[in-house]
Amino acid sequence: MERLLLVLDRTLVLFIGIAVGAVIGLAFLSGGSSGGGAAPTPVTPGAVANEVEATAAVDPDACECAERFSPELARAIAAGQTIHVGVFGDSFGDGVWAALYRQLREDGDFEVHQFGRQSTGFTRYQSLNLLDDIRDKIDAQPVQIAVLSFGANDTQGIWADGHAAEYMSDDWQALVGERVEAVVQLLRDRGAMVYWVGLPKMREARFDAQIQQMNAFYARRMRALNVPFIDTVPMSVDATGGYSPYLRNPQTGERVNARANDGIHMTMTGYGFLTHGLATRIREYIADARAEMTERNERRASSGQAGPGRSEG
């Protein structure tokens, strides 16, 4: 019974992922409209003007990565190749993928791959071993940038090695941390720059408390691994820090429907809000890599050397 209770899935999260995925797909194909439109006029006068214009933040203690530009990225840039971005996650990660695809495709420099699978997570290795799954995917399609977003299915205990570990217990954190670190290391060994996208504010109070524990856990782990952690909570709350289905468009000031009806996922517009900063960061990262390579090659040319190499620092 203990095992059953600890590994019982959040059935709501798992099954709604299918429906939400369909909504994301329809919004994606229709140009980003996801229903709901603009919000009705707020009851409290001046509420819109007083709202905090939040942007998804990067953990200030997280550096770009241990080595800024990998040899694999340098070779791709030197050859004028497309930069491949892989987005790995669950049903929430699928929304992250769709938003990044829409934002980066117009650049002409990026190809964004949907490598997520619904109803997956780091506590669900009996269903799918994420390390093996991700290895298979990057074997078939190498990536220079990897975006990870998991957690909505992981607010549960784990049964592993003959014993149960309760959610957020020391054993749980140790096991999940090991699994996450193995995935990050695999991606880095293949030359990918890794980003982690956290989860937003949730509507249901108990689930939100669990998700914020999850965010804090992953923020700590990413800091230890020198992986940028994208905090999406500030972009998903109202002026009081509470859940809000309607968010203000930072560009127009209009309040728009940004959350799916389940109170967990985002609309296509909402995913765009959460990932706008990350898309900009990815563009700047590649631009910096190109500029550094150009400068390095000019120095080598003047000294009689040639060819891309490993960046310093």
PDB file of N, CA and C in Angstrom, residues 17-110:
ATOM      1  N   GLY A  17      -2.605  16.480 -20.345  1.00  0.00           N
ATOM      2  CA  GLY A  17      -1.516  16.811 -21.257  1.00  0.00           C
ATOM      3  C   GLY A  17      -1.882  16.519 -22.692  1.00  0.00           C
ATOM      4  N   ILE A  18      -2.661  15.455 -22.908  1.00  0.00           N
ATOM      5  CA  ILE A  18      -3.061  15.098 -24.265  1.00  0.00           C
ATOM      6  C   ILE A  18      -3.955  16.184 -24.851  1.00  0.00           C
ATOM      7  N   ALA A  19      -4.950  16.613 -24.061  1.00  0.00           N
ATOM      8  CA  ALA A  19      -5.858  17.653 -24.537  1.00  0.00           C
ATOM      9  C   ALA A  19      -5.129  18.971 -24.735  1.00  0.00           C
ATOM     10  N   VAL A  20      -4.273  19.311 -23.789  1.00  0.00           N
ATOM     11  CA  VAL A  20      -3.526  20.562 -23.906  1.00  0.00           C
ATOM     12  C   VAL A  20      -2.609  20.522 -25.117  1.00  0.00           C
ATOM     13  N   GLY A  21      -2.012  19.352 -25.376  1.00  0.00           N
ATOM     14  CA  GLY A  21      -1.159  19.223 -26.555  1.00  0.00           C
ATOM     15  C   GLY A  21      -1.932  19.505 -27.829  1.00  0.00           C
ATOM     16  N   ALA A  22      -3.174  19.042 -27.874  1.00  0.00           N
ATOM     17  CA  ALA A  22      -3.998  19.309 -29.046  1.00  0.00           C
ATOM     18  C   ALA A  22      -4.277  20.797 -29.191  1.00  0.00           C
ATOM     19  N   VAL A  23      -4.552  21.464 -28.058  1.00  0.00           N
ATOM     20  CA  VAL A  23      -4.805  22.907 -28.096  1.00  0.00           C
ATOM     21  C   VAL A  23      -3.573  23.651 -28.584  1.00  0.00           C
ATOM     22  N   ILE A  24      -2.396  23.260 -28.074  1.00  0.00           N
ATOM     23  CA  ILE A  24      -1.150  23.894 -28.500  1.00  0.00           C
ATOM     24  C   ILE A  24      -0.955  23.713 -29.999  1.00  0.00           C
ATOM     25  N   GLY A  25      -1.233  22.493 -30.478  1.00  0.00           N
ATOM     26  CA  GLY A  25      -1.071  22.230 -31.899  1.00  0.00           C
ATOM     27  C   GLY A  25      -1.984  23.091 -32.750  1.00  0.00           C
ATOM     28  N   LEU A  26      -3.244  23.225 -32.326  1.00  0.00           N
ATOM     29  CA  LEU A  26      -4.178  24.052 -33.082  1.00  0.00           C
ATOM     30  C   LEU A  26      -3.758  25.514 -33.068  1.00  0.00           C
ATOM     31  N   ALA A  27      -3.329  25.987 -31.891  1.00  0.00           N
ATOM     32  CA  ALA A  27      -2.880  27.379 -31.796  1.00  0.00           C
ATOM     33  C   ALA A  27      -1.644  27.605 -32.643  1.00  0.00           C
ATOM     34  N   PHE A  28      -0.761  26.618 -32.634  1.00  0.00           N
ATOM     35  CA  PHE A  28       0.482  26.705 -33.404  1.00  0.00           C
ATOM     36  C   PHE A  28       0.184  26.829 -34.888  1.00  0.00           C
ATOM     37  N   LEU A  29      -0.756  25.992 -35.357  1.00  0.00           N
ATOM     38  CA  LEU A  29      -1.087  25.999 -36.775  1.00  0.00           C
ATOM     39  C   LEU A  29      -1.864  27.246 -37.176  1.00  0.00           C
ATOM     40  N   SER A  30      -2.604  27.819 -36.223  1.00  0.00           N
ATOM     41  CA  SER A  30      -3.425  28.982 -36.555  1.00  0.00           C
ATOM     42  C   SER A  30      -2.717  30.294 -36.326  1.00  0.00           C
ATOM     43  N   GLY A  31      -1.420  30.234 -35.988  1.00  0.00           N
ATOM     44  CA  GLY A  31      -0.652  31.462 -35.855  1.00  0.00           C
ATOM     45  C   GLY A  31      -0.553  31.982 -34.450  1.00  0.00           C
ATOM     46  N   GLY A  32      -0.933  31.146 -33.464  1.00  0.00           N
ATOM     47  CA  GLY A  32      -0.693  31.528 -32.082  1.00  0.00           C
ATOM     48  C   GLY A  32      -1.938  31.883 -31.308  1.00  0.00           C
ATOM     49  N   SER A  33      -3.093  32.031 -31.943  1.00  0.00           N
ATOM     50  CA  SER A  33      -4.308  32.321 -31.199  1.00  0.00           C
ATOM     51  C   SER A  33      -4.729  31.095 -30.442  1.00  0.00           C
ATOM     52  N   SER A  34      -5.019  31.233 -29.155  1.00  0.00           N
ATOM     53  CA  SER A  34      -5.342  30.073 -28.342  1.00  0.00           C
ATOM     54  C   SER A  34      -6.651  30.229 -27.614  1.00  0.00           C
ATOM     55  N   GLY A  35      -7.492  31.107 -28.077  1.00  0.00           N
ATOM     56  CA  GLY A  35      -8.796  31.222 -27.468  1.00  0.00           C
ATOM     57  C   GLY A  35      -8.805  32.165 -26.291  1.00  0.00           C
ATOM     58  N   GLY A  36      -9.974  32.648 -25.955  1.00  0.00           N
ATOM     59  CA  GLY A  36     -10.110  33.482 -24.779  1.00  0.00           C
ATOM     60  C   GLY A  36      -9.950  34.953 -25.079  1.00  0.00           C
ATOM     61  N   GLY A  37      -9.050  35.295 -26.010  1.00  0.00           N
ATOM     62  CA  GLY A  37      -8.854  36.683 -26.392  1.00  0.00           C
ATOM     63  C   GLY A  37      -8.426  37.556 -25.239  1.00  0.00           C
ATOM     64  N   ALA A  38      -8.769  38.842 -25.355  1.00  0.00           N
ATOM     65  CA  ALA A  38      -8.408  39.785 -24.306  1.00  0.00           C
ATOM     66  C   ALA A  38      -9.273  39.564 -23.083  1.00  0.00           C
ATOM     67  N   ALA A  39      -8.761  39.951 -21.930  1.00  0.00           N
ATOM     68  CA  ALA A  39      -9.485  39.763 -20.685  1.00  0.00           C
ATOM     69  C   ALA A  39     -10.607  40.774 -20.573  1.00  0.00           C
ATOM     70  N   PRO A  40     -11.676  40.411 -19.801  1.00  0.00           N
ATOM     71  CA  PRO A  40     -12.697  41.407 -19.522  1.00  0.00           C
ATOM     72  C   PRO A  40     -12.118  42.524 -18.669  1.00  0.00           C
ATOM     73  N   THR A  41     -12.802  43.647 -18.631  1.00  0.00           N
ATOM     74  CA  THR A  41     -12.320  44.780 -17.847  1.00  0.00           C
ATOM     75  C   THR A  41     -12.187  44.382 -16.392  1.00  0.00           C
ATOM     76  N   PRO A  42     -11.051  44.618 -15.745  1.00  0.00           N
ATOM     77  CA  PRO A  42     -10.871  44.246 -14.348  1.00  0.00           C
ATOM     78  C   PRO A  42     -11.880  44.957 -13.455  1.00  0.00           C
ATOM     79  N   VAL A  43     -12.275  44.270 -12.370  1.00  0.00           N
ATOM     80  CA  VAL A  43     -13.238  44.845 -11.440  1.00  0.00           C
ATOM     81  C   VAL A  43     -12.639  46.033 -10.710  1.00  0.00           C
ATOM     82  N   THR A  44     -11.367  45.906 -10.309  1.00  0.00           N
ATOM     83  CA  THR A  44     -10.713  46.967  -9.559  1.00  0.00           C
ATOM     84  C   THR A  44     -10.145  48.012 -10.508  1.00  0.00           C
ATOM     85  N   PRO A  45     -10.595  49.266 -10.402  1.00  0.00           N
ATOM     86  CA  PRO A  45     -10.064  50.303 -11.298  1.00  0.00           C
ATOM     87  C   PRO A  45      -8.562  50.447 -11.137  1.00  0.00           C
ATOM     88  N   GLY A  46      -7.884  50.600 -12.264  1.00  0.00           N
ATOM     89  CA  GLY A  46      -6.442  50.817 -12.218  1.00  0.00           C
ATOM     90  C   GLY A  46      -5.630  49.566 -12.003  1.00  0.00           C
ATOM     91  N   ALA A  47      -6.285  48.396 -12.000  1.00  0.00           N
ATOM     92  CA  ALA A  47      -5.543  47.166 -11.719  1.00  0.00           C
ATOM     93  C   ALA A  47      -4.486  46.903 -12.770  1.00  0.00           C
ATOM     94  N   VAL A  48      -4.823  47.154 -14.037  1.00  0.00           N
ATOM     95  CA  VAL A  48      -3.860  46.899 -15.101  1.00  0.00           C
ATOM     96  C   VAL A  48      -2.644  47.796 -14.946  1.00  0.00           C
ATOM     97  N   ALA A  49      -2.880  49.053 -14.663  1.00  0.00           N
ATOM     98  CA  ALA A  49      -1.768  49.990 -14.547  1.00  0.00           C
ATOM     99  C   ALA A  49      -0.856  49.646 -13.393  1.00  0.00           C
ATOM    100  N   ASN A  50      -1.430  49.015 -12.359  1.00  0.00           N
ATOM    101  CA  ASN A  50      -0.633  48.705 -11.177  1.00  0.00           C
ATOM    102  C   ASN A  50       0.036  47.344 -11.246  1.00  0.00           C
ATOM    103  N   GLU A  51      -0.265  46.572 -12.295  1.00  0.00           N
ATOM    104  CA  GLU A  51       0.324  45.246 -12.390  1.00  0.00           C
ATOM    105  C   GLU A  51       1.824  45.340 -12.600  1.00  0.00           C
ATOM    106  N   VAL A  52       2.527  44.342 -12.081  1.00  0.00           N
ATOM    107  CA  VAL A  52       3.966  44.272 -12.285  1.00  0.00           C
ATOM    108  C   VAL A  52       4.221  43.681 -13.660  1.00  0.00           C
ATOM    109  N   GLU A  53       4.982  44.374 -14.484  1.00  0.00           N
ATOM    110  CA  GLU A  53       5.335  43.850 -15.805  1.00  0.00           C
ATOM    111  C   GLU A  53       6.511  42.917 -15.625  1.00  0.00           C
ATOM    112  N   ALA A  54       6.200  41.626 -15.461  1.00  0.00           N
ATOM    113  CA  ALA A  54       7.237  40.654 -15.138  1.00  0.00           C
ATOM    114  C   ALA A  54       7.810  40.039 -16.394  1.00  0.00           C
ATOM    115  N   THR A  55       9.056  39.650 -16.307  1.00  0.00           N
ATOM    116  CA  THR A  55       9.693  38.906 -17.384  1.00  0.00           C
ATOM    117  C   THR A  55      10.339  37.679 -16.793  1.00  0.00           C
ATOM    118  N   ALA A  56      10.341  36.589 -17.568  1.00  0.00           N
ATOM    119  CA  ALA A  56      10.961  35.366 -17.080  1.00  0.00           C
ATOM    120  C   ALA A  56      12.423  35.645 -16.778  1.00  0.00           C
ATOM    121  N   ALA A  57      12.827  35.339 -15.564  1.00  0.00           N
ATOM    122  CA  ALA A  57      14.158  35.719 -15.095  1.00  0.00           C
ATOM    123  C   ALA A  57      15.104  34.536 -15.101  1.00  0.00           C
ATOM    124  N   VAL A  58      16.379  34.832 -15.269  1.00  0.00           N
ATOM    125  CA  VAL A  58      17.420  33.820 -15.169  1.00  0.00           C
ATOM    126  C   VAL A  58      18.042  33.919 -13.793  1.00  0.00           C
ATOM    127  N   ASP A  59      18.269  32.772 -13.159  1.00  0.00           N
ATOM    128  CA  ASP A  59      18.937  32.751 -11.863  1.00  0.00           C
ATOM    129  C   ASP A  59      20.216  33.573 -11.967  1.00  0.00           C
ATOM    130  N   PRO A  60      20.333  34.647 -11.183  1.00  0.00           N
ATOM    131  CA  PRO A  60      21.504  35.518 -11.330  1.00  0.00           C
ATOM    132  C   PRO A  60      22.812  34.850 -10.965  1.00  0.00           C
ATOM    133  N   ASP A  61      22.734  33.753 -10.208  1.00  0.00           N
ATOM    134  CA  ASP A  61      23.956  33.066  -9.810  1.00  0.00           C
ATOM    135  C   ASP A  61      24.395  32.013 -10.816  1.00  0.00           C
ATOM    136  N   ALA A  62      23.584  31.792 -11.866  1.00  0.00           N
ATOM    137  CA  ALA A  62      23.930  30.775 -12.859  1.00  0.00           C
ATOM    138  C   ALA A  62      24.743  31.401 -13.980  1.00  0.00           C
ATOM    139  N   CYS A  63      25.896  30.830 -14.276  1.00  0.00           N
ATOM    140  CA  CYS A  63      26.706  31.355 -15.372  1.00  0.00           C
ATOM    141  C   CYS A  63      26.233  30.756 -16.684  1.00  0.00           C
ATOM    142  N   GLU A  64      26.733  31.274 -17.784  1.00  0.00           N
ATOM    143  CA  GLU A  64      26.278  30.798 -19.090  1.00  0.00           C
ATOM    144  C   GLU A  64      26.580  29.314 -19.244  1.00  0.00           C
ATOM    145  N   CYS A  65      27.741  28.891 -18.916  1.00  0.00           N
ATOM    146  CA  CYS A  65      28.068  27.481 -18.789  1.00  0.00           C
ATOM    147  C   CYS A  65      29.536  27.383 -18.436  1.00  0.00           C
ATOM    148  N   ALA A  66      29.972  26.178 -18.069  1.00  0.00           N
ATOM    149  CA  ALA A  66      31.350  26.006 -17.625  1.00  0.00           C
ATOM    150  C   ALA A  66      32.323  26.401 -18.726  1.00  0.00           C
ATOM    151  N   GLU A  67      31.996  26.028 -19.958  1.00  0.00           N
ATOM    152  CA  GLU A  67      32.800  26.443 -21.112  1.00  0.00           C
ATOM    153  C   GLU A  67      31.847  27.087 -22.096  1.00  0.00           C
ATOM    154  N   ARG A  68      32.044  28.340 -22.416  1.00  0.00           N
ATOM    155  CA  ARG A  68      31.014  29.104 -23.108  1.00  0.00           C
ATOM    156  C   ARG A  68      30.633  28.507 -24.452  1.00  0.00           C
ATOM    157  N   PHE A  69      31.610  28.194 -25.280  1.00  0.00           N
ATOM    158  CA  PHE A  69      31.303  27.730 -26.625  1.00  0.00           C
ATOM    159  C   PHE A  69      32.029  26.411 -26.881  1.00  0.00           C
ATOM    160  N   SER A  70      31.263  25.377 -27.129  1.00  0.00           N
ATOM    161  CA  SER A  70      31.851  24.058 -27.332  1.00  0.00           C
ATOM    162  C   SER A  70      32.477  23.948 -28.715  1.00  0.00           C
ATOM    163  N   PRO A  71      33.400  22.998 -28.898  1.00  0.00           N
ATOM    164  CA  PRO A  71      33.966  22.769 -30.236  1.00  0.00           C
ATOM    165  C   PRO A  71      32.896  22.418 -31.263  1.00  0.00           C
ATOM    166  N   GLU A  72      31.849  21.703 -30.822  1.00  0.00           N
ATOM    167  CA  GLU A  72      30.776  21.336 -31.744  1.00  0.00           C
ATOM    168  C   GLU A  72      30.054  22.575 -32.271  1.00  0.00           C
ATOM    169  N   LEU A  73      29.778  23.523 -31.368  1.00  0.00           N
ATOM    170  CA  LEU A  73      29.140  24.762 -31.803  1.00  0.00           C
ATOM    171  C   LEU A  73      30.071  25.557 -32.710  1.00  0.00           C
ATOM    172  N   ALA A  74      31.344  25.598 -32.360  1.00  0.00           N
ATOM    173  CA  ALA A  74      32.317  26.327 -33.179  1.00  0.00           C
ATOM    174  C   ALA A  74      32.373  25.760 -34.594  1.00  0.00           C
ATOM    175  N   ARG A  75      32.344  24.435 -34.709  1.00  0.00           N
ATOM    176  CA  ARG A  75      32.394  23.813 -36.034  1.00  0.00           C
ATOM    177  C   ARG A  75      31.136  24.132 -36.837  1.00  0.00           C
ATOM    178  N   ALA A  76      29.968  24.097 -36.161  1.00  0.00           N
ATOM    179  CA  ALA A  76      28.716  24.391 -36.860  1.00  0.00           C
ATOM    180  C   ALA A  76      28.703  25.824 -37.376  1.00  0.00           C
ATOM    181  N   ILE A  77      29.173  26.749 -36.555  1.00  0.00           N
ATOM    182  CA  ILE A  77      29.211  28.152 -36.969  1.00  0.00           C
ATOM    183  C   ILE A  77      30.215  28.353 -38.097  1.00  0.00           C
ATOM    184  N   ALA A  78      31.385  27.731 -37.974  1.00  0.00           N
ATOM    185  CA  ALA A  78      32.417  27.880 -38.998  1.00  0.00           C
ATOM    186  C   ALA A  78      31.944  27.351 -40.347  1.00  0.00           C
ATOM    187  N   ALA A  79      31.116  26.298 -40.307  1.00  0.00           N
ATOM    188  CA  ALA A  79      30.619  25.704 -41.550  1.00  0.00           C
ATOM    189  C   ALA A  79      29.353  26.380 -42.056  1.00  0.00           C
ATOM    190  N   GLY A  80      28.855  27.381 -41.322  1.00  0.00           N
ATOM    191  CA  GLY A  80      27.636  28.063 -41.736  1.00  0.00           C
ATOM    192  C   GLY A  80      26.401  27.201 -41.616  1.00  0.00           C
ATOM    193  N   GLN A  81      26.426  26.246 -40.695  1.00  0.00           N
ATOM    194  CA  GLN A  81      25.324  25.305 -40.550  1.00  0.00           C
ATOM    195  C   GLN A  81      24.204  25.870 -39.676  1.00  0.00           C
ATOM    196  N   THR A  82      23.028  25.292 -39.830  1.00  0.00           N
ATOM    197  CA  THR A  82      21.896  25.627 -38.977  1.00  0.00           C
ATOM    198  C   THR A  82      22.204  25.222 -37.538  1.00  0.00           C
ATOM    199  N   ILE A  83      21.798  26.047 -36.585  1.00  0.00           N
ATOM    200  CA  ILE A  83      21.960  25.723 -35.171  1.00  0.00           C
ATOM    201  C   ILE A  83      20.737  24.934 -34.728  1.00  0.00           C
ATOM    202  N   HIS A  84      20.965  23.733 -34.224  1.00  0.00           N
ATOM    203  CA  HIS A  84      19.865  22.858 -33.825  1.00  0.00           C
ATOM    204  C   HIS A  84      19.581  23.010 -32.332  1.00  0.00           C
ATOM    205  N   VAL A  85      18.315  23.299 -32.026  1.00  0.00           N
ATOM    206  CA  VAL A  85      17.851  23.466 -30.651  1.00  0.00           C
ATOM    207  C   VAL A  85      16.910  22.312 -30.333  1.00  0.00           C
ATOM    208  N   GLY A  86      17.213  21.551 -29.295  1.00  0.00           N
ATOM    209  CA  GLY A  86      16.345  20.464 -28.870  1.00  0.00           C
ATOM    210  C   GLY A  86      15.612  20.847 -27.600  1.00  0.00           C
ATOM    211  N   VAL A  87      14.283  20.680 -27.589  1.00  0.00           N
ATOM    212  CA  VAL A  87      13.484  20.976 -26.401  1.00  0.00           C
ATOM    213  C   VAL A  87      12.980  19.657 -25.833  1.00  0.00           C
ATOM    214  N   PHE A  88      13.386  19.363 -24.610  1.00  0.00           N
ATOM    215  CA  PHE A  88      13.081  18.098 -23.951  1.00  0.00           C
ATOM    216  C   PHE A  88      12.169  18.375 -22.763  1.00  0.00           C
ATOM    217  N   GLY A  89      11.060  17.648 -22.671  1.00  0.00           N
ATOM    218  CA  GLY A  89      10.155  17.893 -21.558  1.00  0.00           C
ATOM    219  C   GLY A  89       8.927  17.016 -21.630  1.00  0.00           C
ATOM    220  N   ASP A  90       7.927  17.385 -20.828  1.00  0.00           N
ATOM    221  CA  ASP A  90       6.646  16.694 -20.796  1.00  0.00           C
ATOM    222  C   ASP A  90       5.637  17.511 -21.602  1.00  0.00           C
ATOM    223  N   SER A  91       4.348  17.462 -21.231  1.00  0.00           N
ATOM    224  CA  SER A  91       3.359  18.238 -21.989  1.00  0.00           C
ATOM    225  C   SER A  91       3.601  19.735 -21.844  1.00  0.00           C
ATOM    226  N   PHE A  92       4.097  20.183 -20.682  1.00  0.00           N
ATOM    227  CA  PHE A  92       4.448  21.594 -20.531  1.00  0.00           C
ATOM    228  C   PHE A  92       5.634  21.930 -21.441  1.00  0.00           C
ATOM    229  N   GLY A  93       6.588  21.021 -21.517  1.00  0.00           N
ATOM    230  CA  GLY A  93       7.729  21.220 -22.401  1.00  0.00           C
ATOM    231  C   GLY A  93       7.329  21.321 -23.860  1.00  0.00           C
ATOM    232  N   ASP A  94       6.245  20.642 -24.237  1.00  0.00           N
ATOM    233  CA  ASP A  94       5.761  20.762 -25.615  1.00  0.00           C
ATOM    234  C   ASP A  94       5.339  22.198 -25.922  1.00  0.00           C
ATOM    235  N   GLY A  95       4.737  22.851 -24.926  1.00  0.00           N
ATOM    236  CA  GLY A  95       4.373  24.249 -25.112  1.00  0.00           C
ATOM    237  C   GLY A  95       5.592  25.143 -25.234  1.00  0.00           C
ATOM    238  N   VAL A  96       6.619  24.841 -24.453  1.00  0.00           N
ATOM    239  CA  VAL A  96       7.881  25.580 -24.547  1.00  0.00           C
ATOM    240  C   VAL A  96       8.464  25.421 -25.944  1.00  0.00           C
ATOM    241  N   TRP A  97       8.423  24.185 -26.449  1.00  0.00           N
ATOM    242  CA  TRP A  97       8.929  23.943 -27.810  1.00  0.00           C
ATOM    243  C   TRP A  97       8.167  24.776 -28.837  1.00  0.00           C
ATOM    244  N   ALA A  98       6.829  24.732 -28.793  1.00  0.00           N
ATOM    245  CA  ALA A  98       6.031  25.441 -29.792  1.00  0.00           C
ATOM    246  C   ALA A  98       6.330  26.937 -29.776  1.00  0.00           C
ATOM    247  N   ALA A  99       6.485  27.494 -28.578  1.00  0.00           N
ATOM    248  CA  ALA A  99       6.752  28.932 -28.475  1.00  0.00           C
ATOM    249  C   ALA A  99       8.140  29.277 -29.002  1.00  0.00           C
ATOM    250  N   LEU A 100       9.138  28.478 -28.658  1.00  0.00           N
ATOM    251  CA  LEU A 100      10.489  28.739 -29.158  1.00  0.00           C
ATOM    252  C   LEU A 100      10.557  28.554 -30.672  1.00  0.00           C
ATOM    253  N   TYR A 101       9.854  27.551 -31.177  1.00  0.00           N
ATOM    254  CA  TYR A 101       9.827  27.334 -32.623  1.00  0.00           C
ATOM    255  C   TYR A 101       9.295  28.573 -33.336  1.00  0.00           C
ATOM    256  N   ARG A 102       8.187  29.106 -32.830  1.00  0.00           N
ATOM    257  CA  ARG A 102       7.573  30.276 -33.459  1.00  0.00           C
ATOM    258  C   ARG A 102       8.500  31.482 -33.409  1.00  0.00           C
ATOM    259  N   GLN A 103       9.232  31.639 -32.309  1.00  0.00           N
ATOM    260  CA  GLN A 103      10.070  32.826 -32.142  1.00  0.00           C
ATOM    261  C   GLN A 103      11.399  32.736 -32.892  1.00  0.00           C
ATOM    262  N   LEU A 104      11.944  31.526 -33.018  1.00  0.00           N
ATOM    263  CA  LEU A 104      13.272  31.382 -33.614  1.00  0.00           C
ATOM    264  C   LEU A 104      13.252  31.045 -35.099  1.00  0.00           C
ATOM    265  N   ARG A 105      12.124  30.540 -35.598  1.00  0.00           N
ATOM    266  CA  ARG A 105      12.111  30.075 -36.988  1.00  0.00           C
ATOM    267  C   ARG A 105      12.333  31.211 -37.976  1.00  0.00           C
ATOM    268  N   GLU A 106      11.893  32.425 -37.629  1.00  0.00           N
ATOM    269  CA  GLU A 106      12.028  33.538 -38.567  1.00  0.00           C
ATOM    270  C   GLU A 106      13.473  33.982 -38.733  1.00  0.00           C
ATOM    271  N   ASP A 107      14.335  33.612 -37.785  1.00  0.00           N
ATOM    272  CA  ASP A 107      15.738  34.007 -37.886  1.00  0.00           C
ATOM    273  C   ASP A 107      16.434  33.334 -39.064  1.00  0.00           C
ATOM    274  N   GLY A 108      15.985  32.124 -39.393  1.00  0.00           N
ATOM    275  CA  GLY A 108      16.629  31.374 -40.462  1.00  0.00           C
ATOM    276  C   GLY A 108      17.898  30.673 -40.032  1.00  0.00           C
ATOM    277  N   ASP A 109      18.317  30.893 -38.781  1.00  0.00           N
ATOM    278  CA  ASP A 109      19.561  30.292 -38.288  1.00  0.00           C
ATOM    279  C   ASP A 109      19.319  29.056 -37.433  1.00  0.00           C
ATOM    280  N   PHE A 110      18.057  28.834 -37.045  1.00  0.00           N
ATOM    281  CA  PHE A 110      17.767  27.799 -36.061  1.00  0.00           C
ATOM    282  C   PHE A 110      16.765  26.780 -36.591  1.00  0.00           C
TER     283      PHE A 110
END
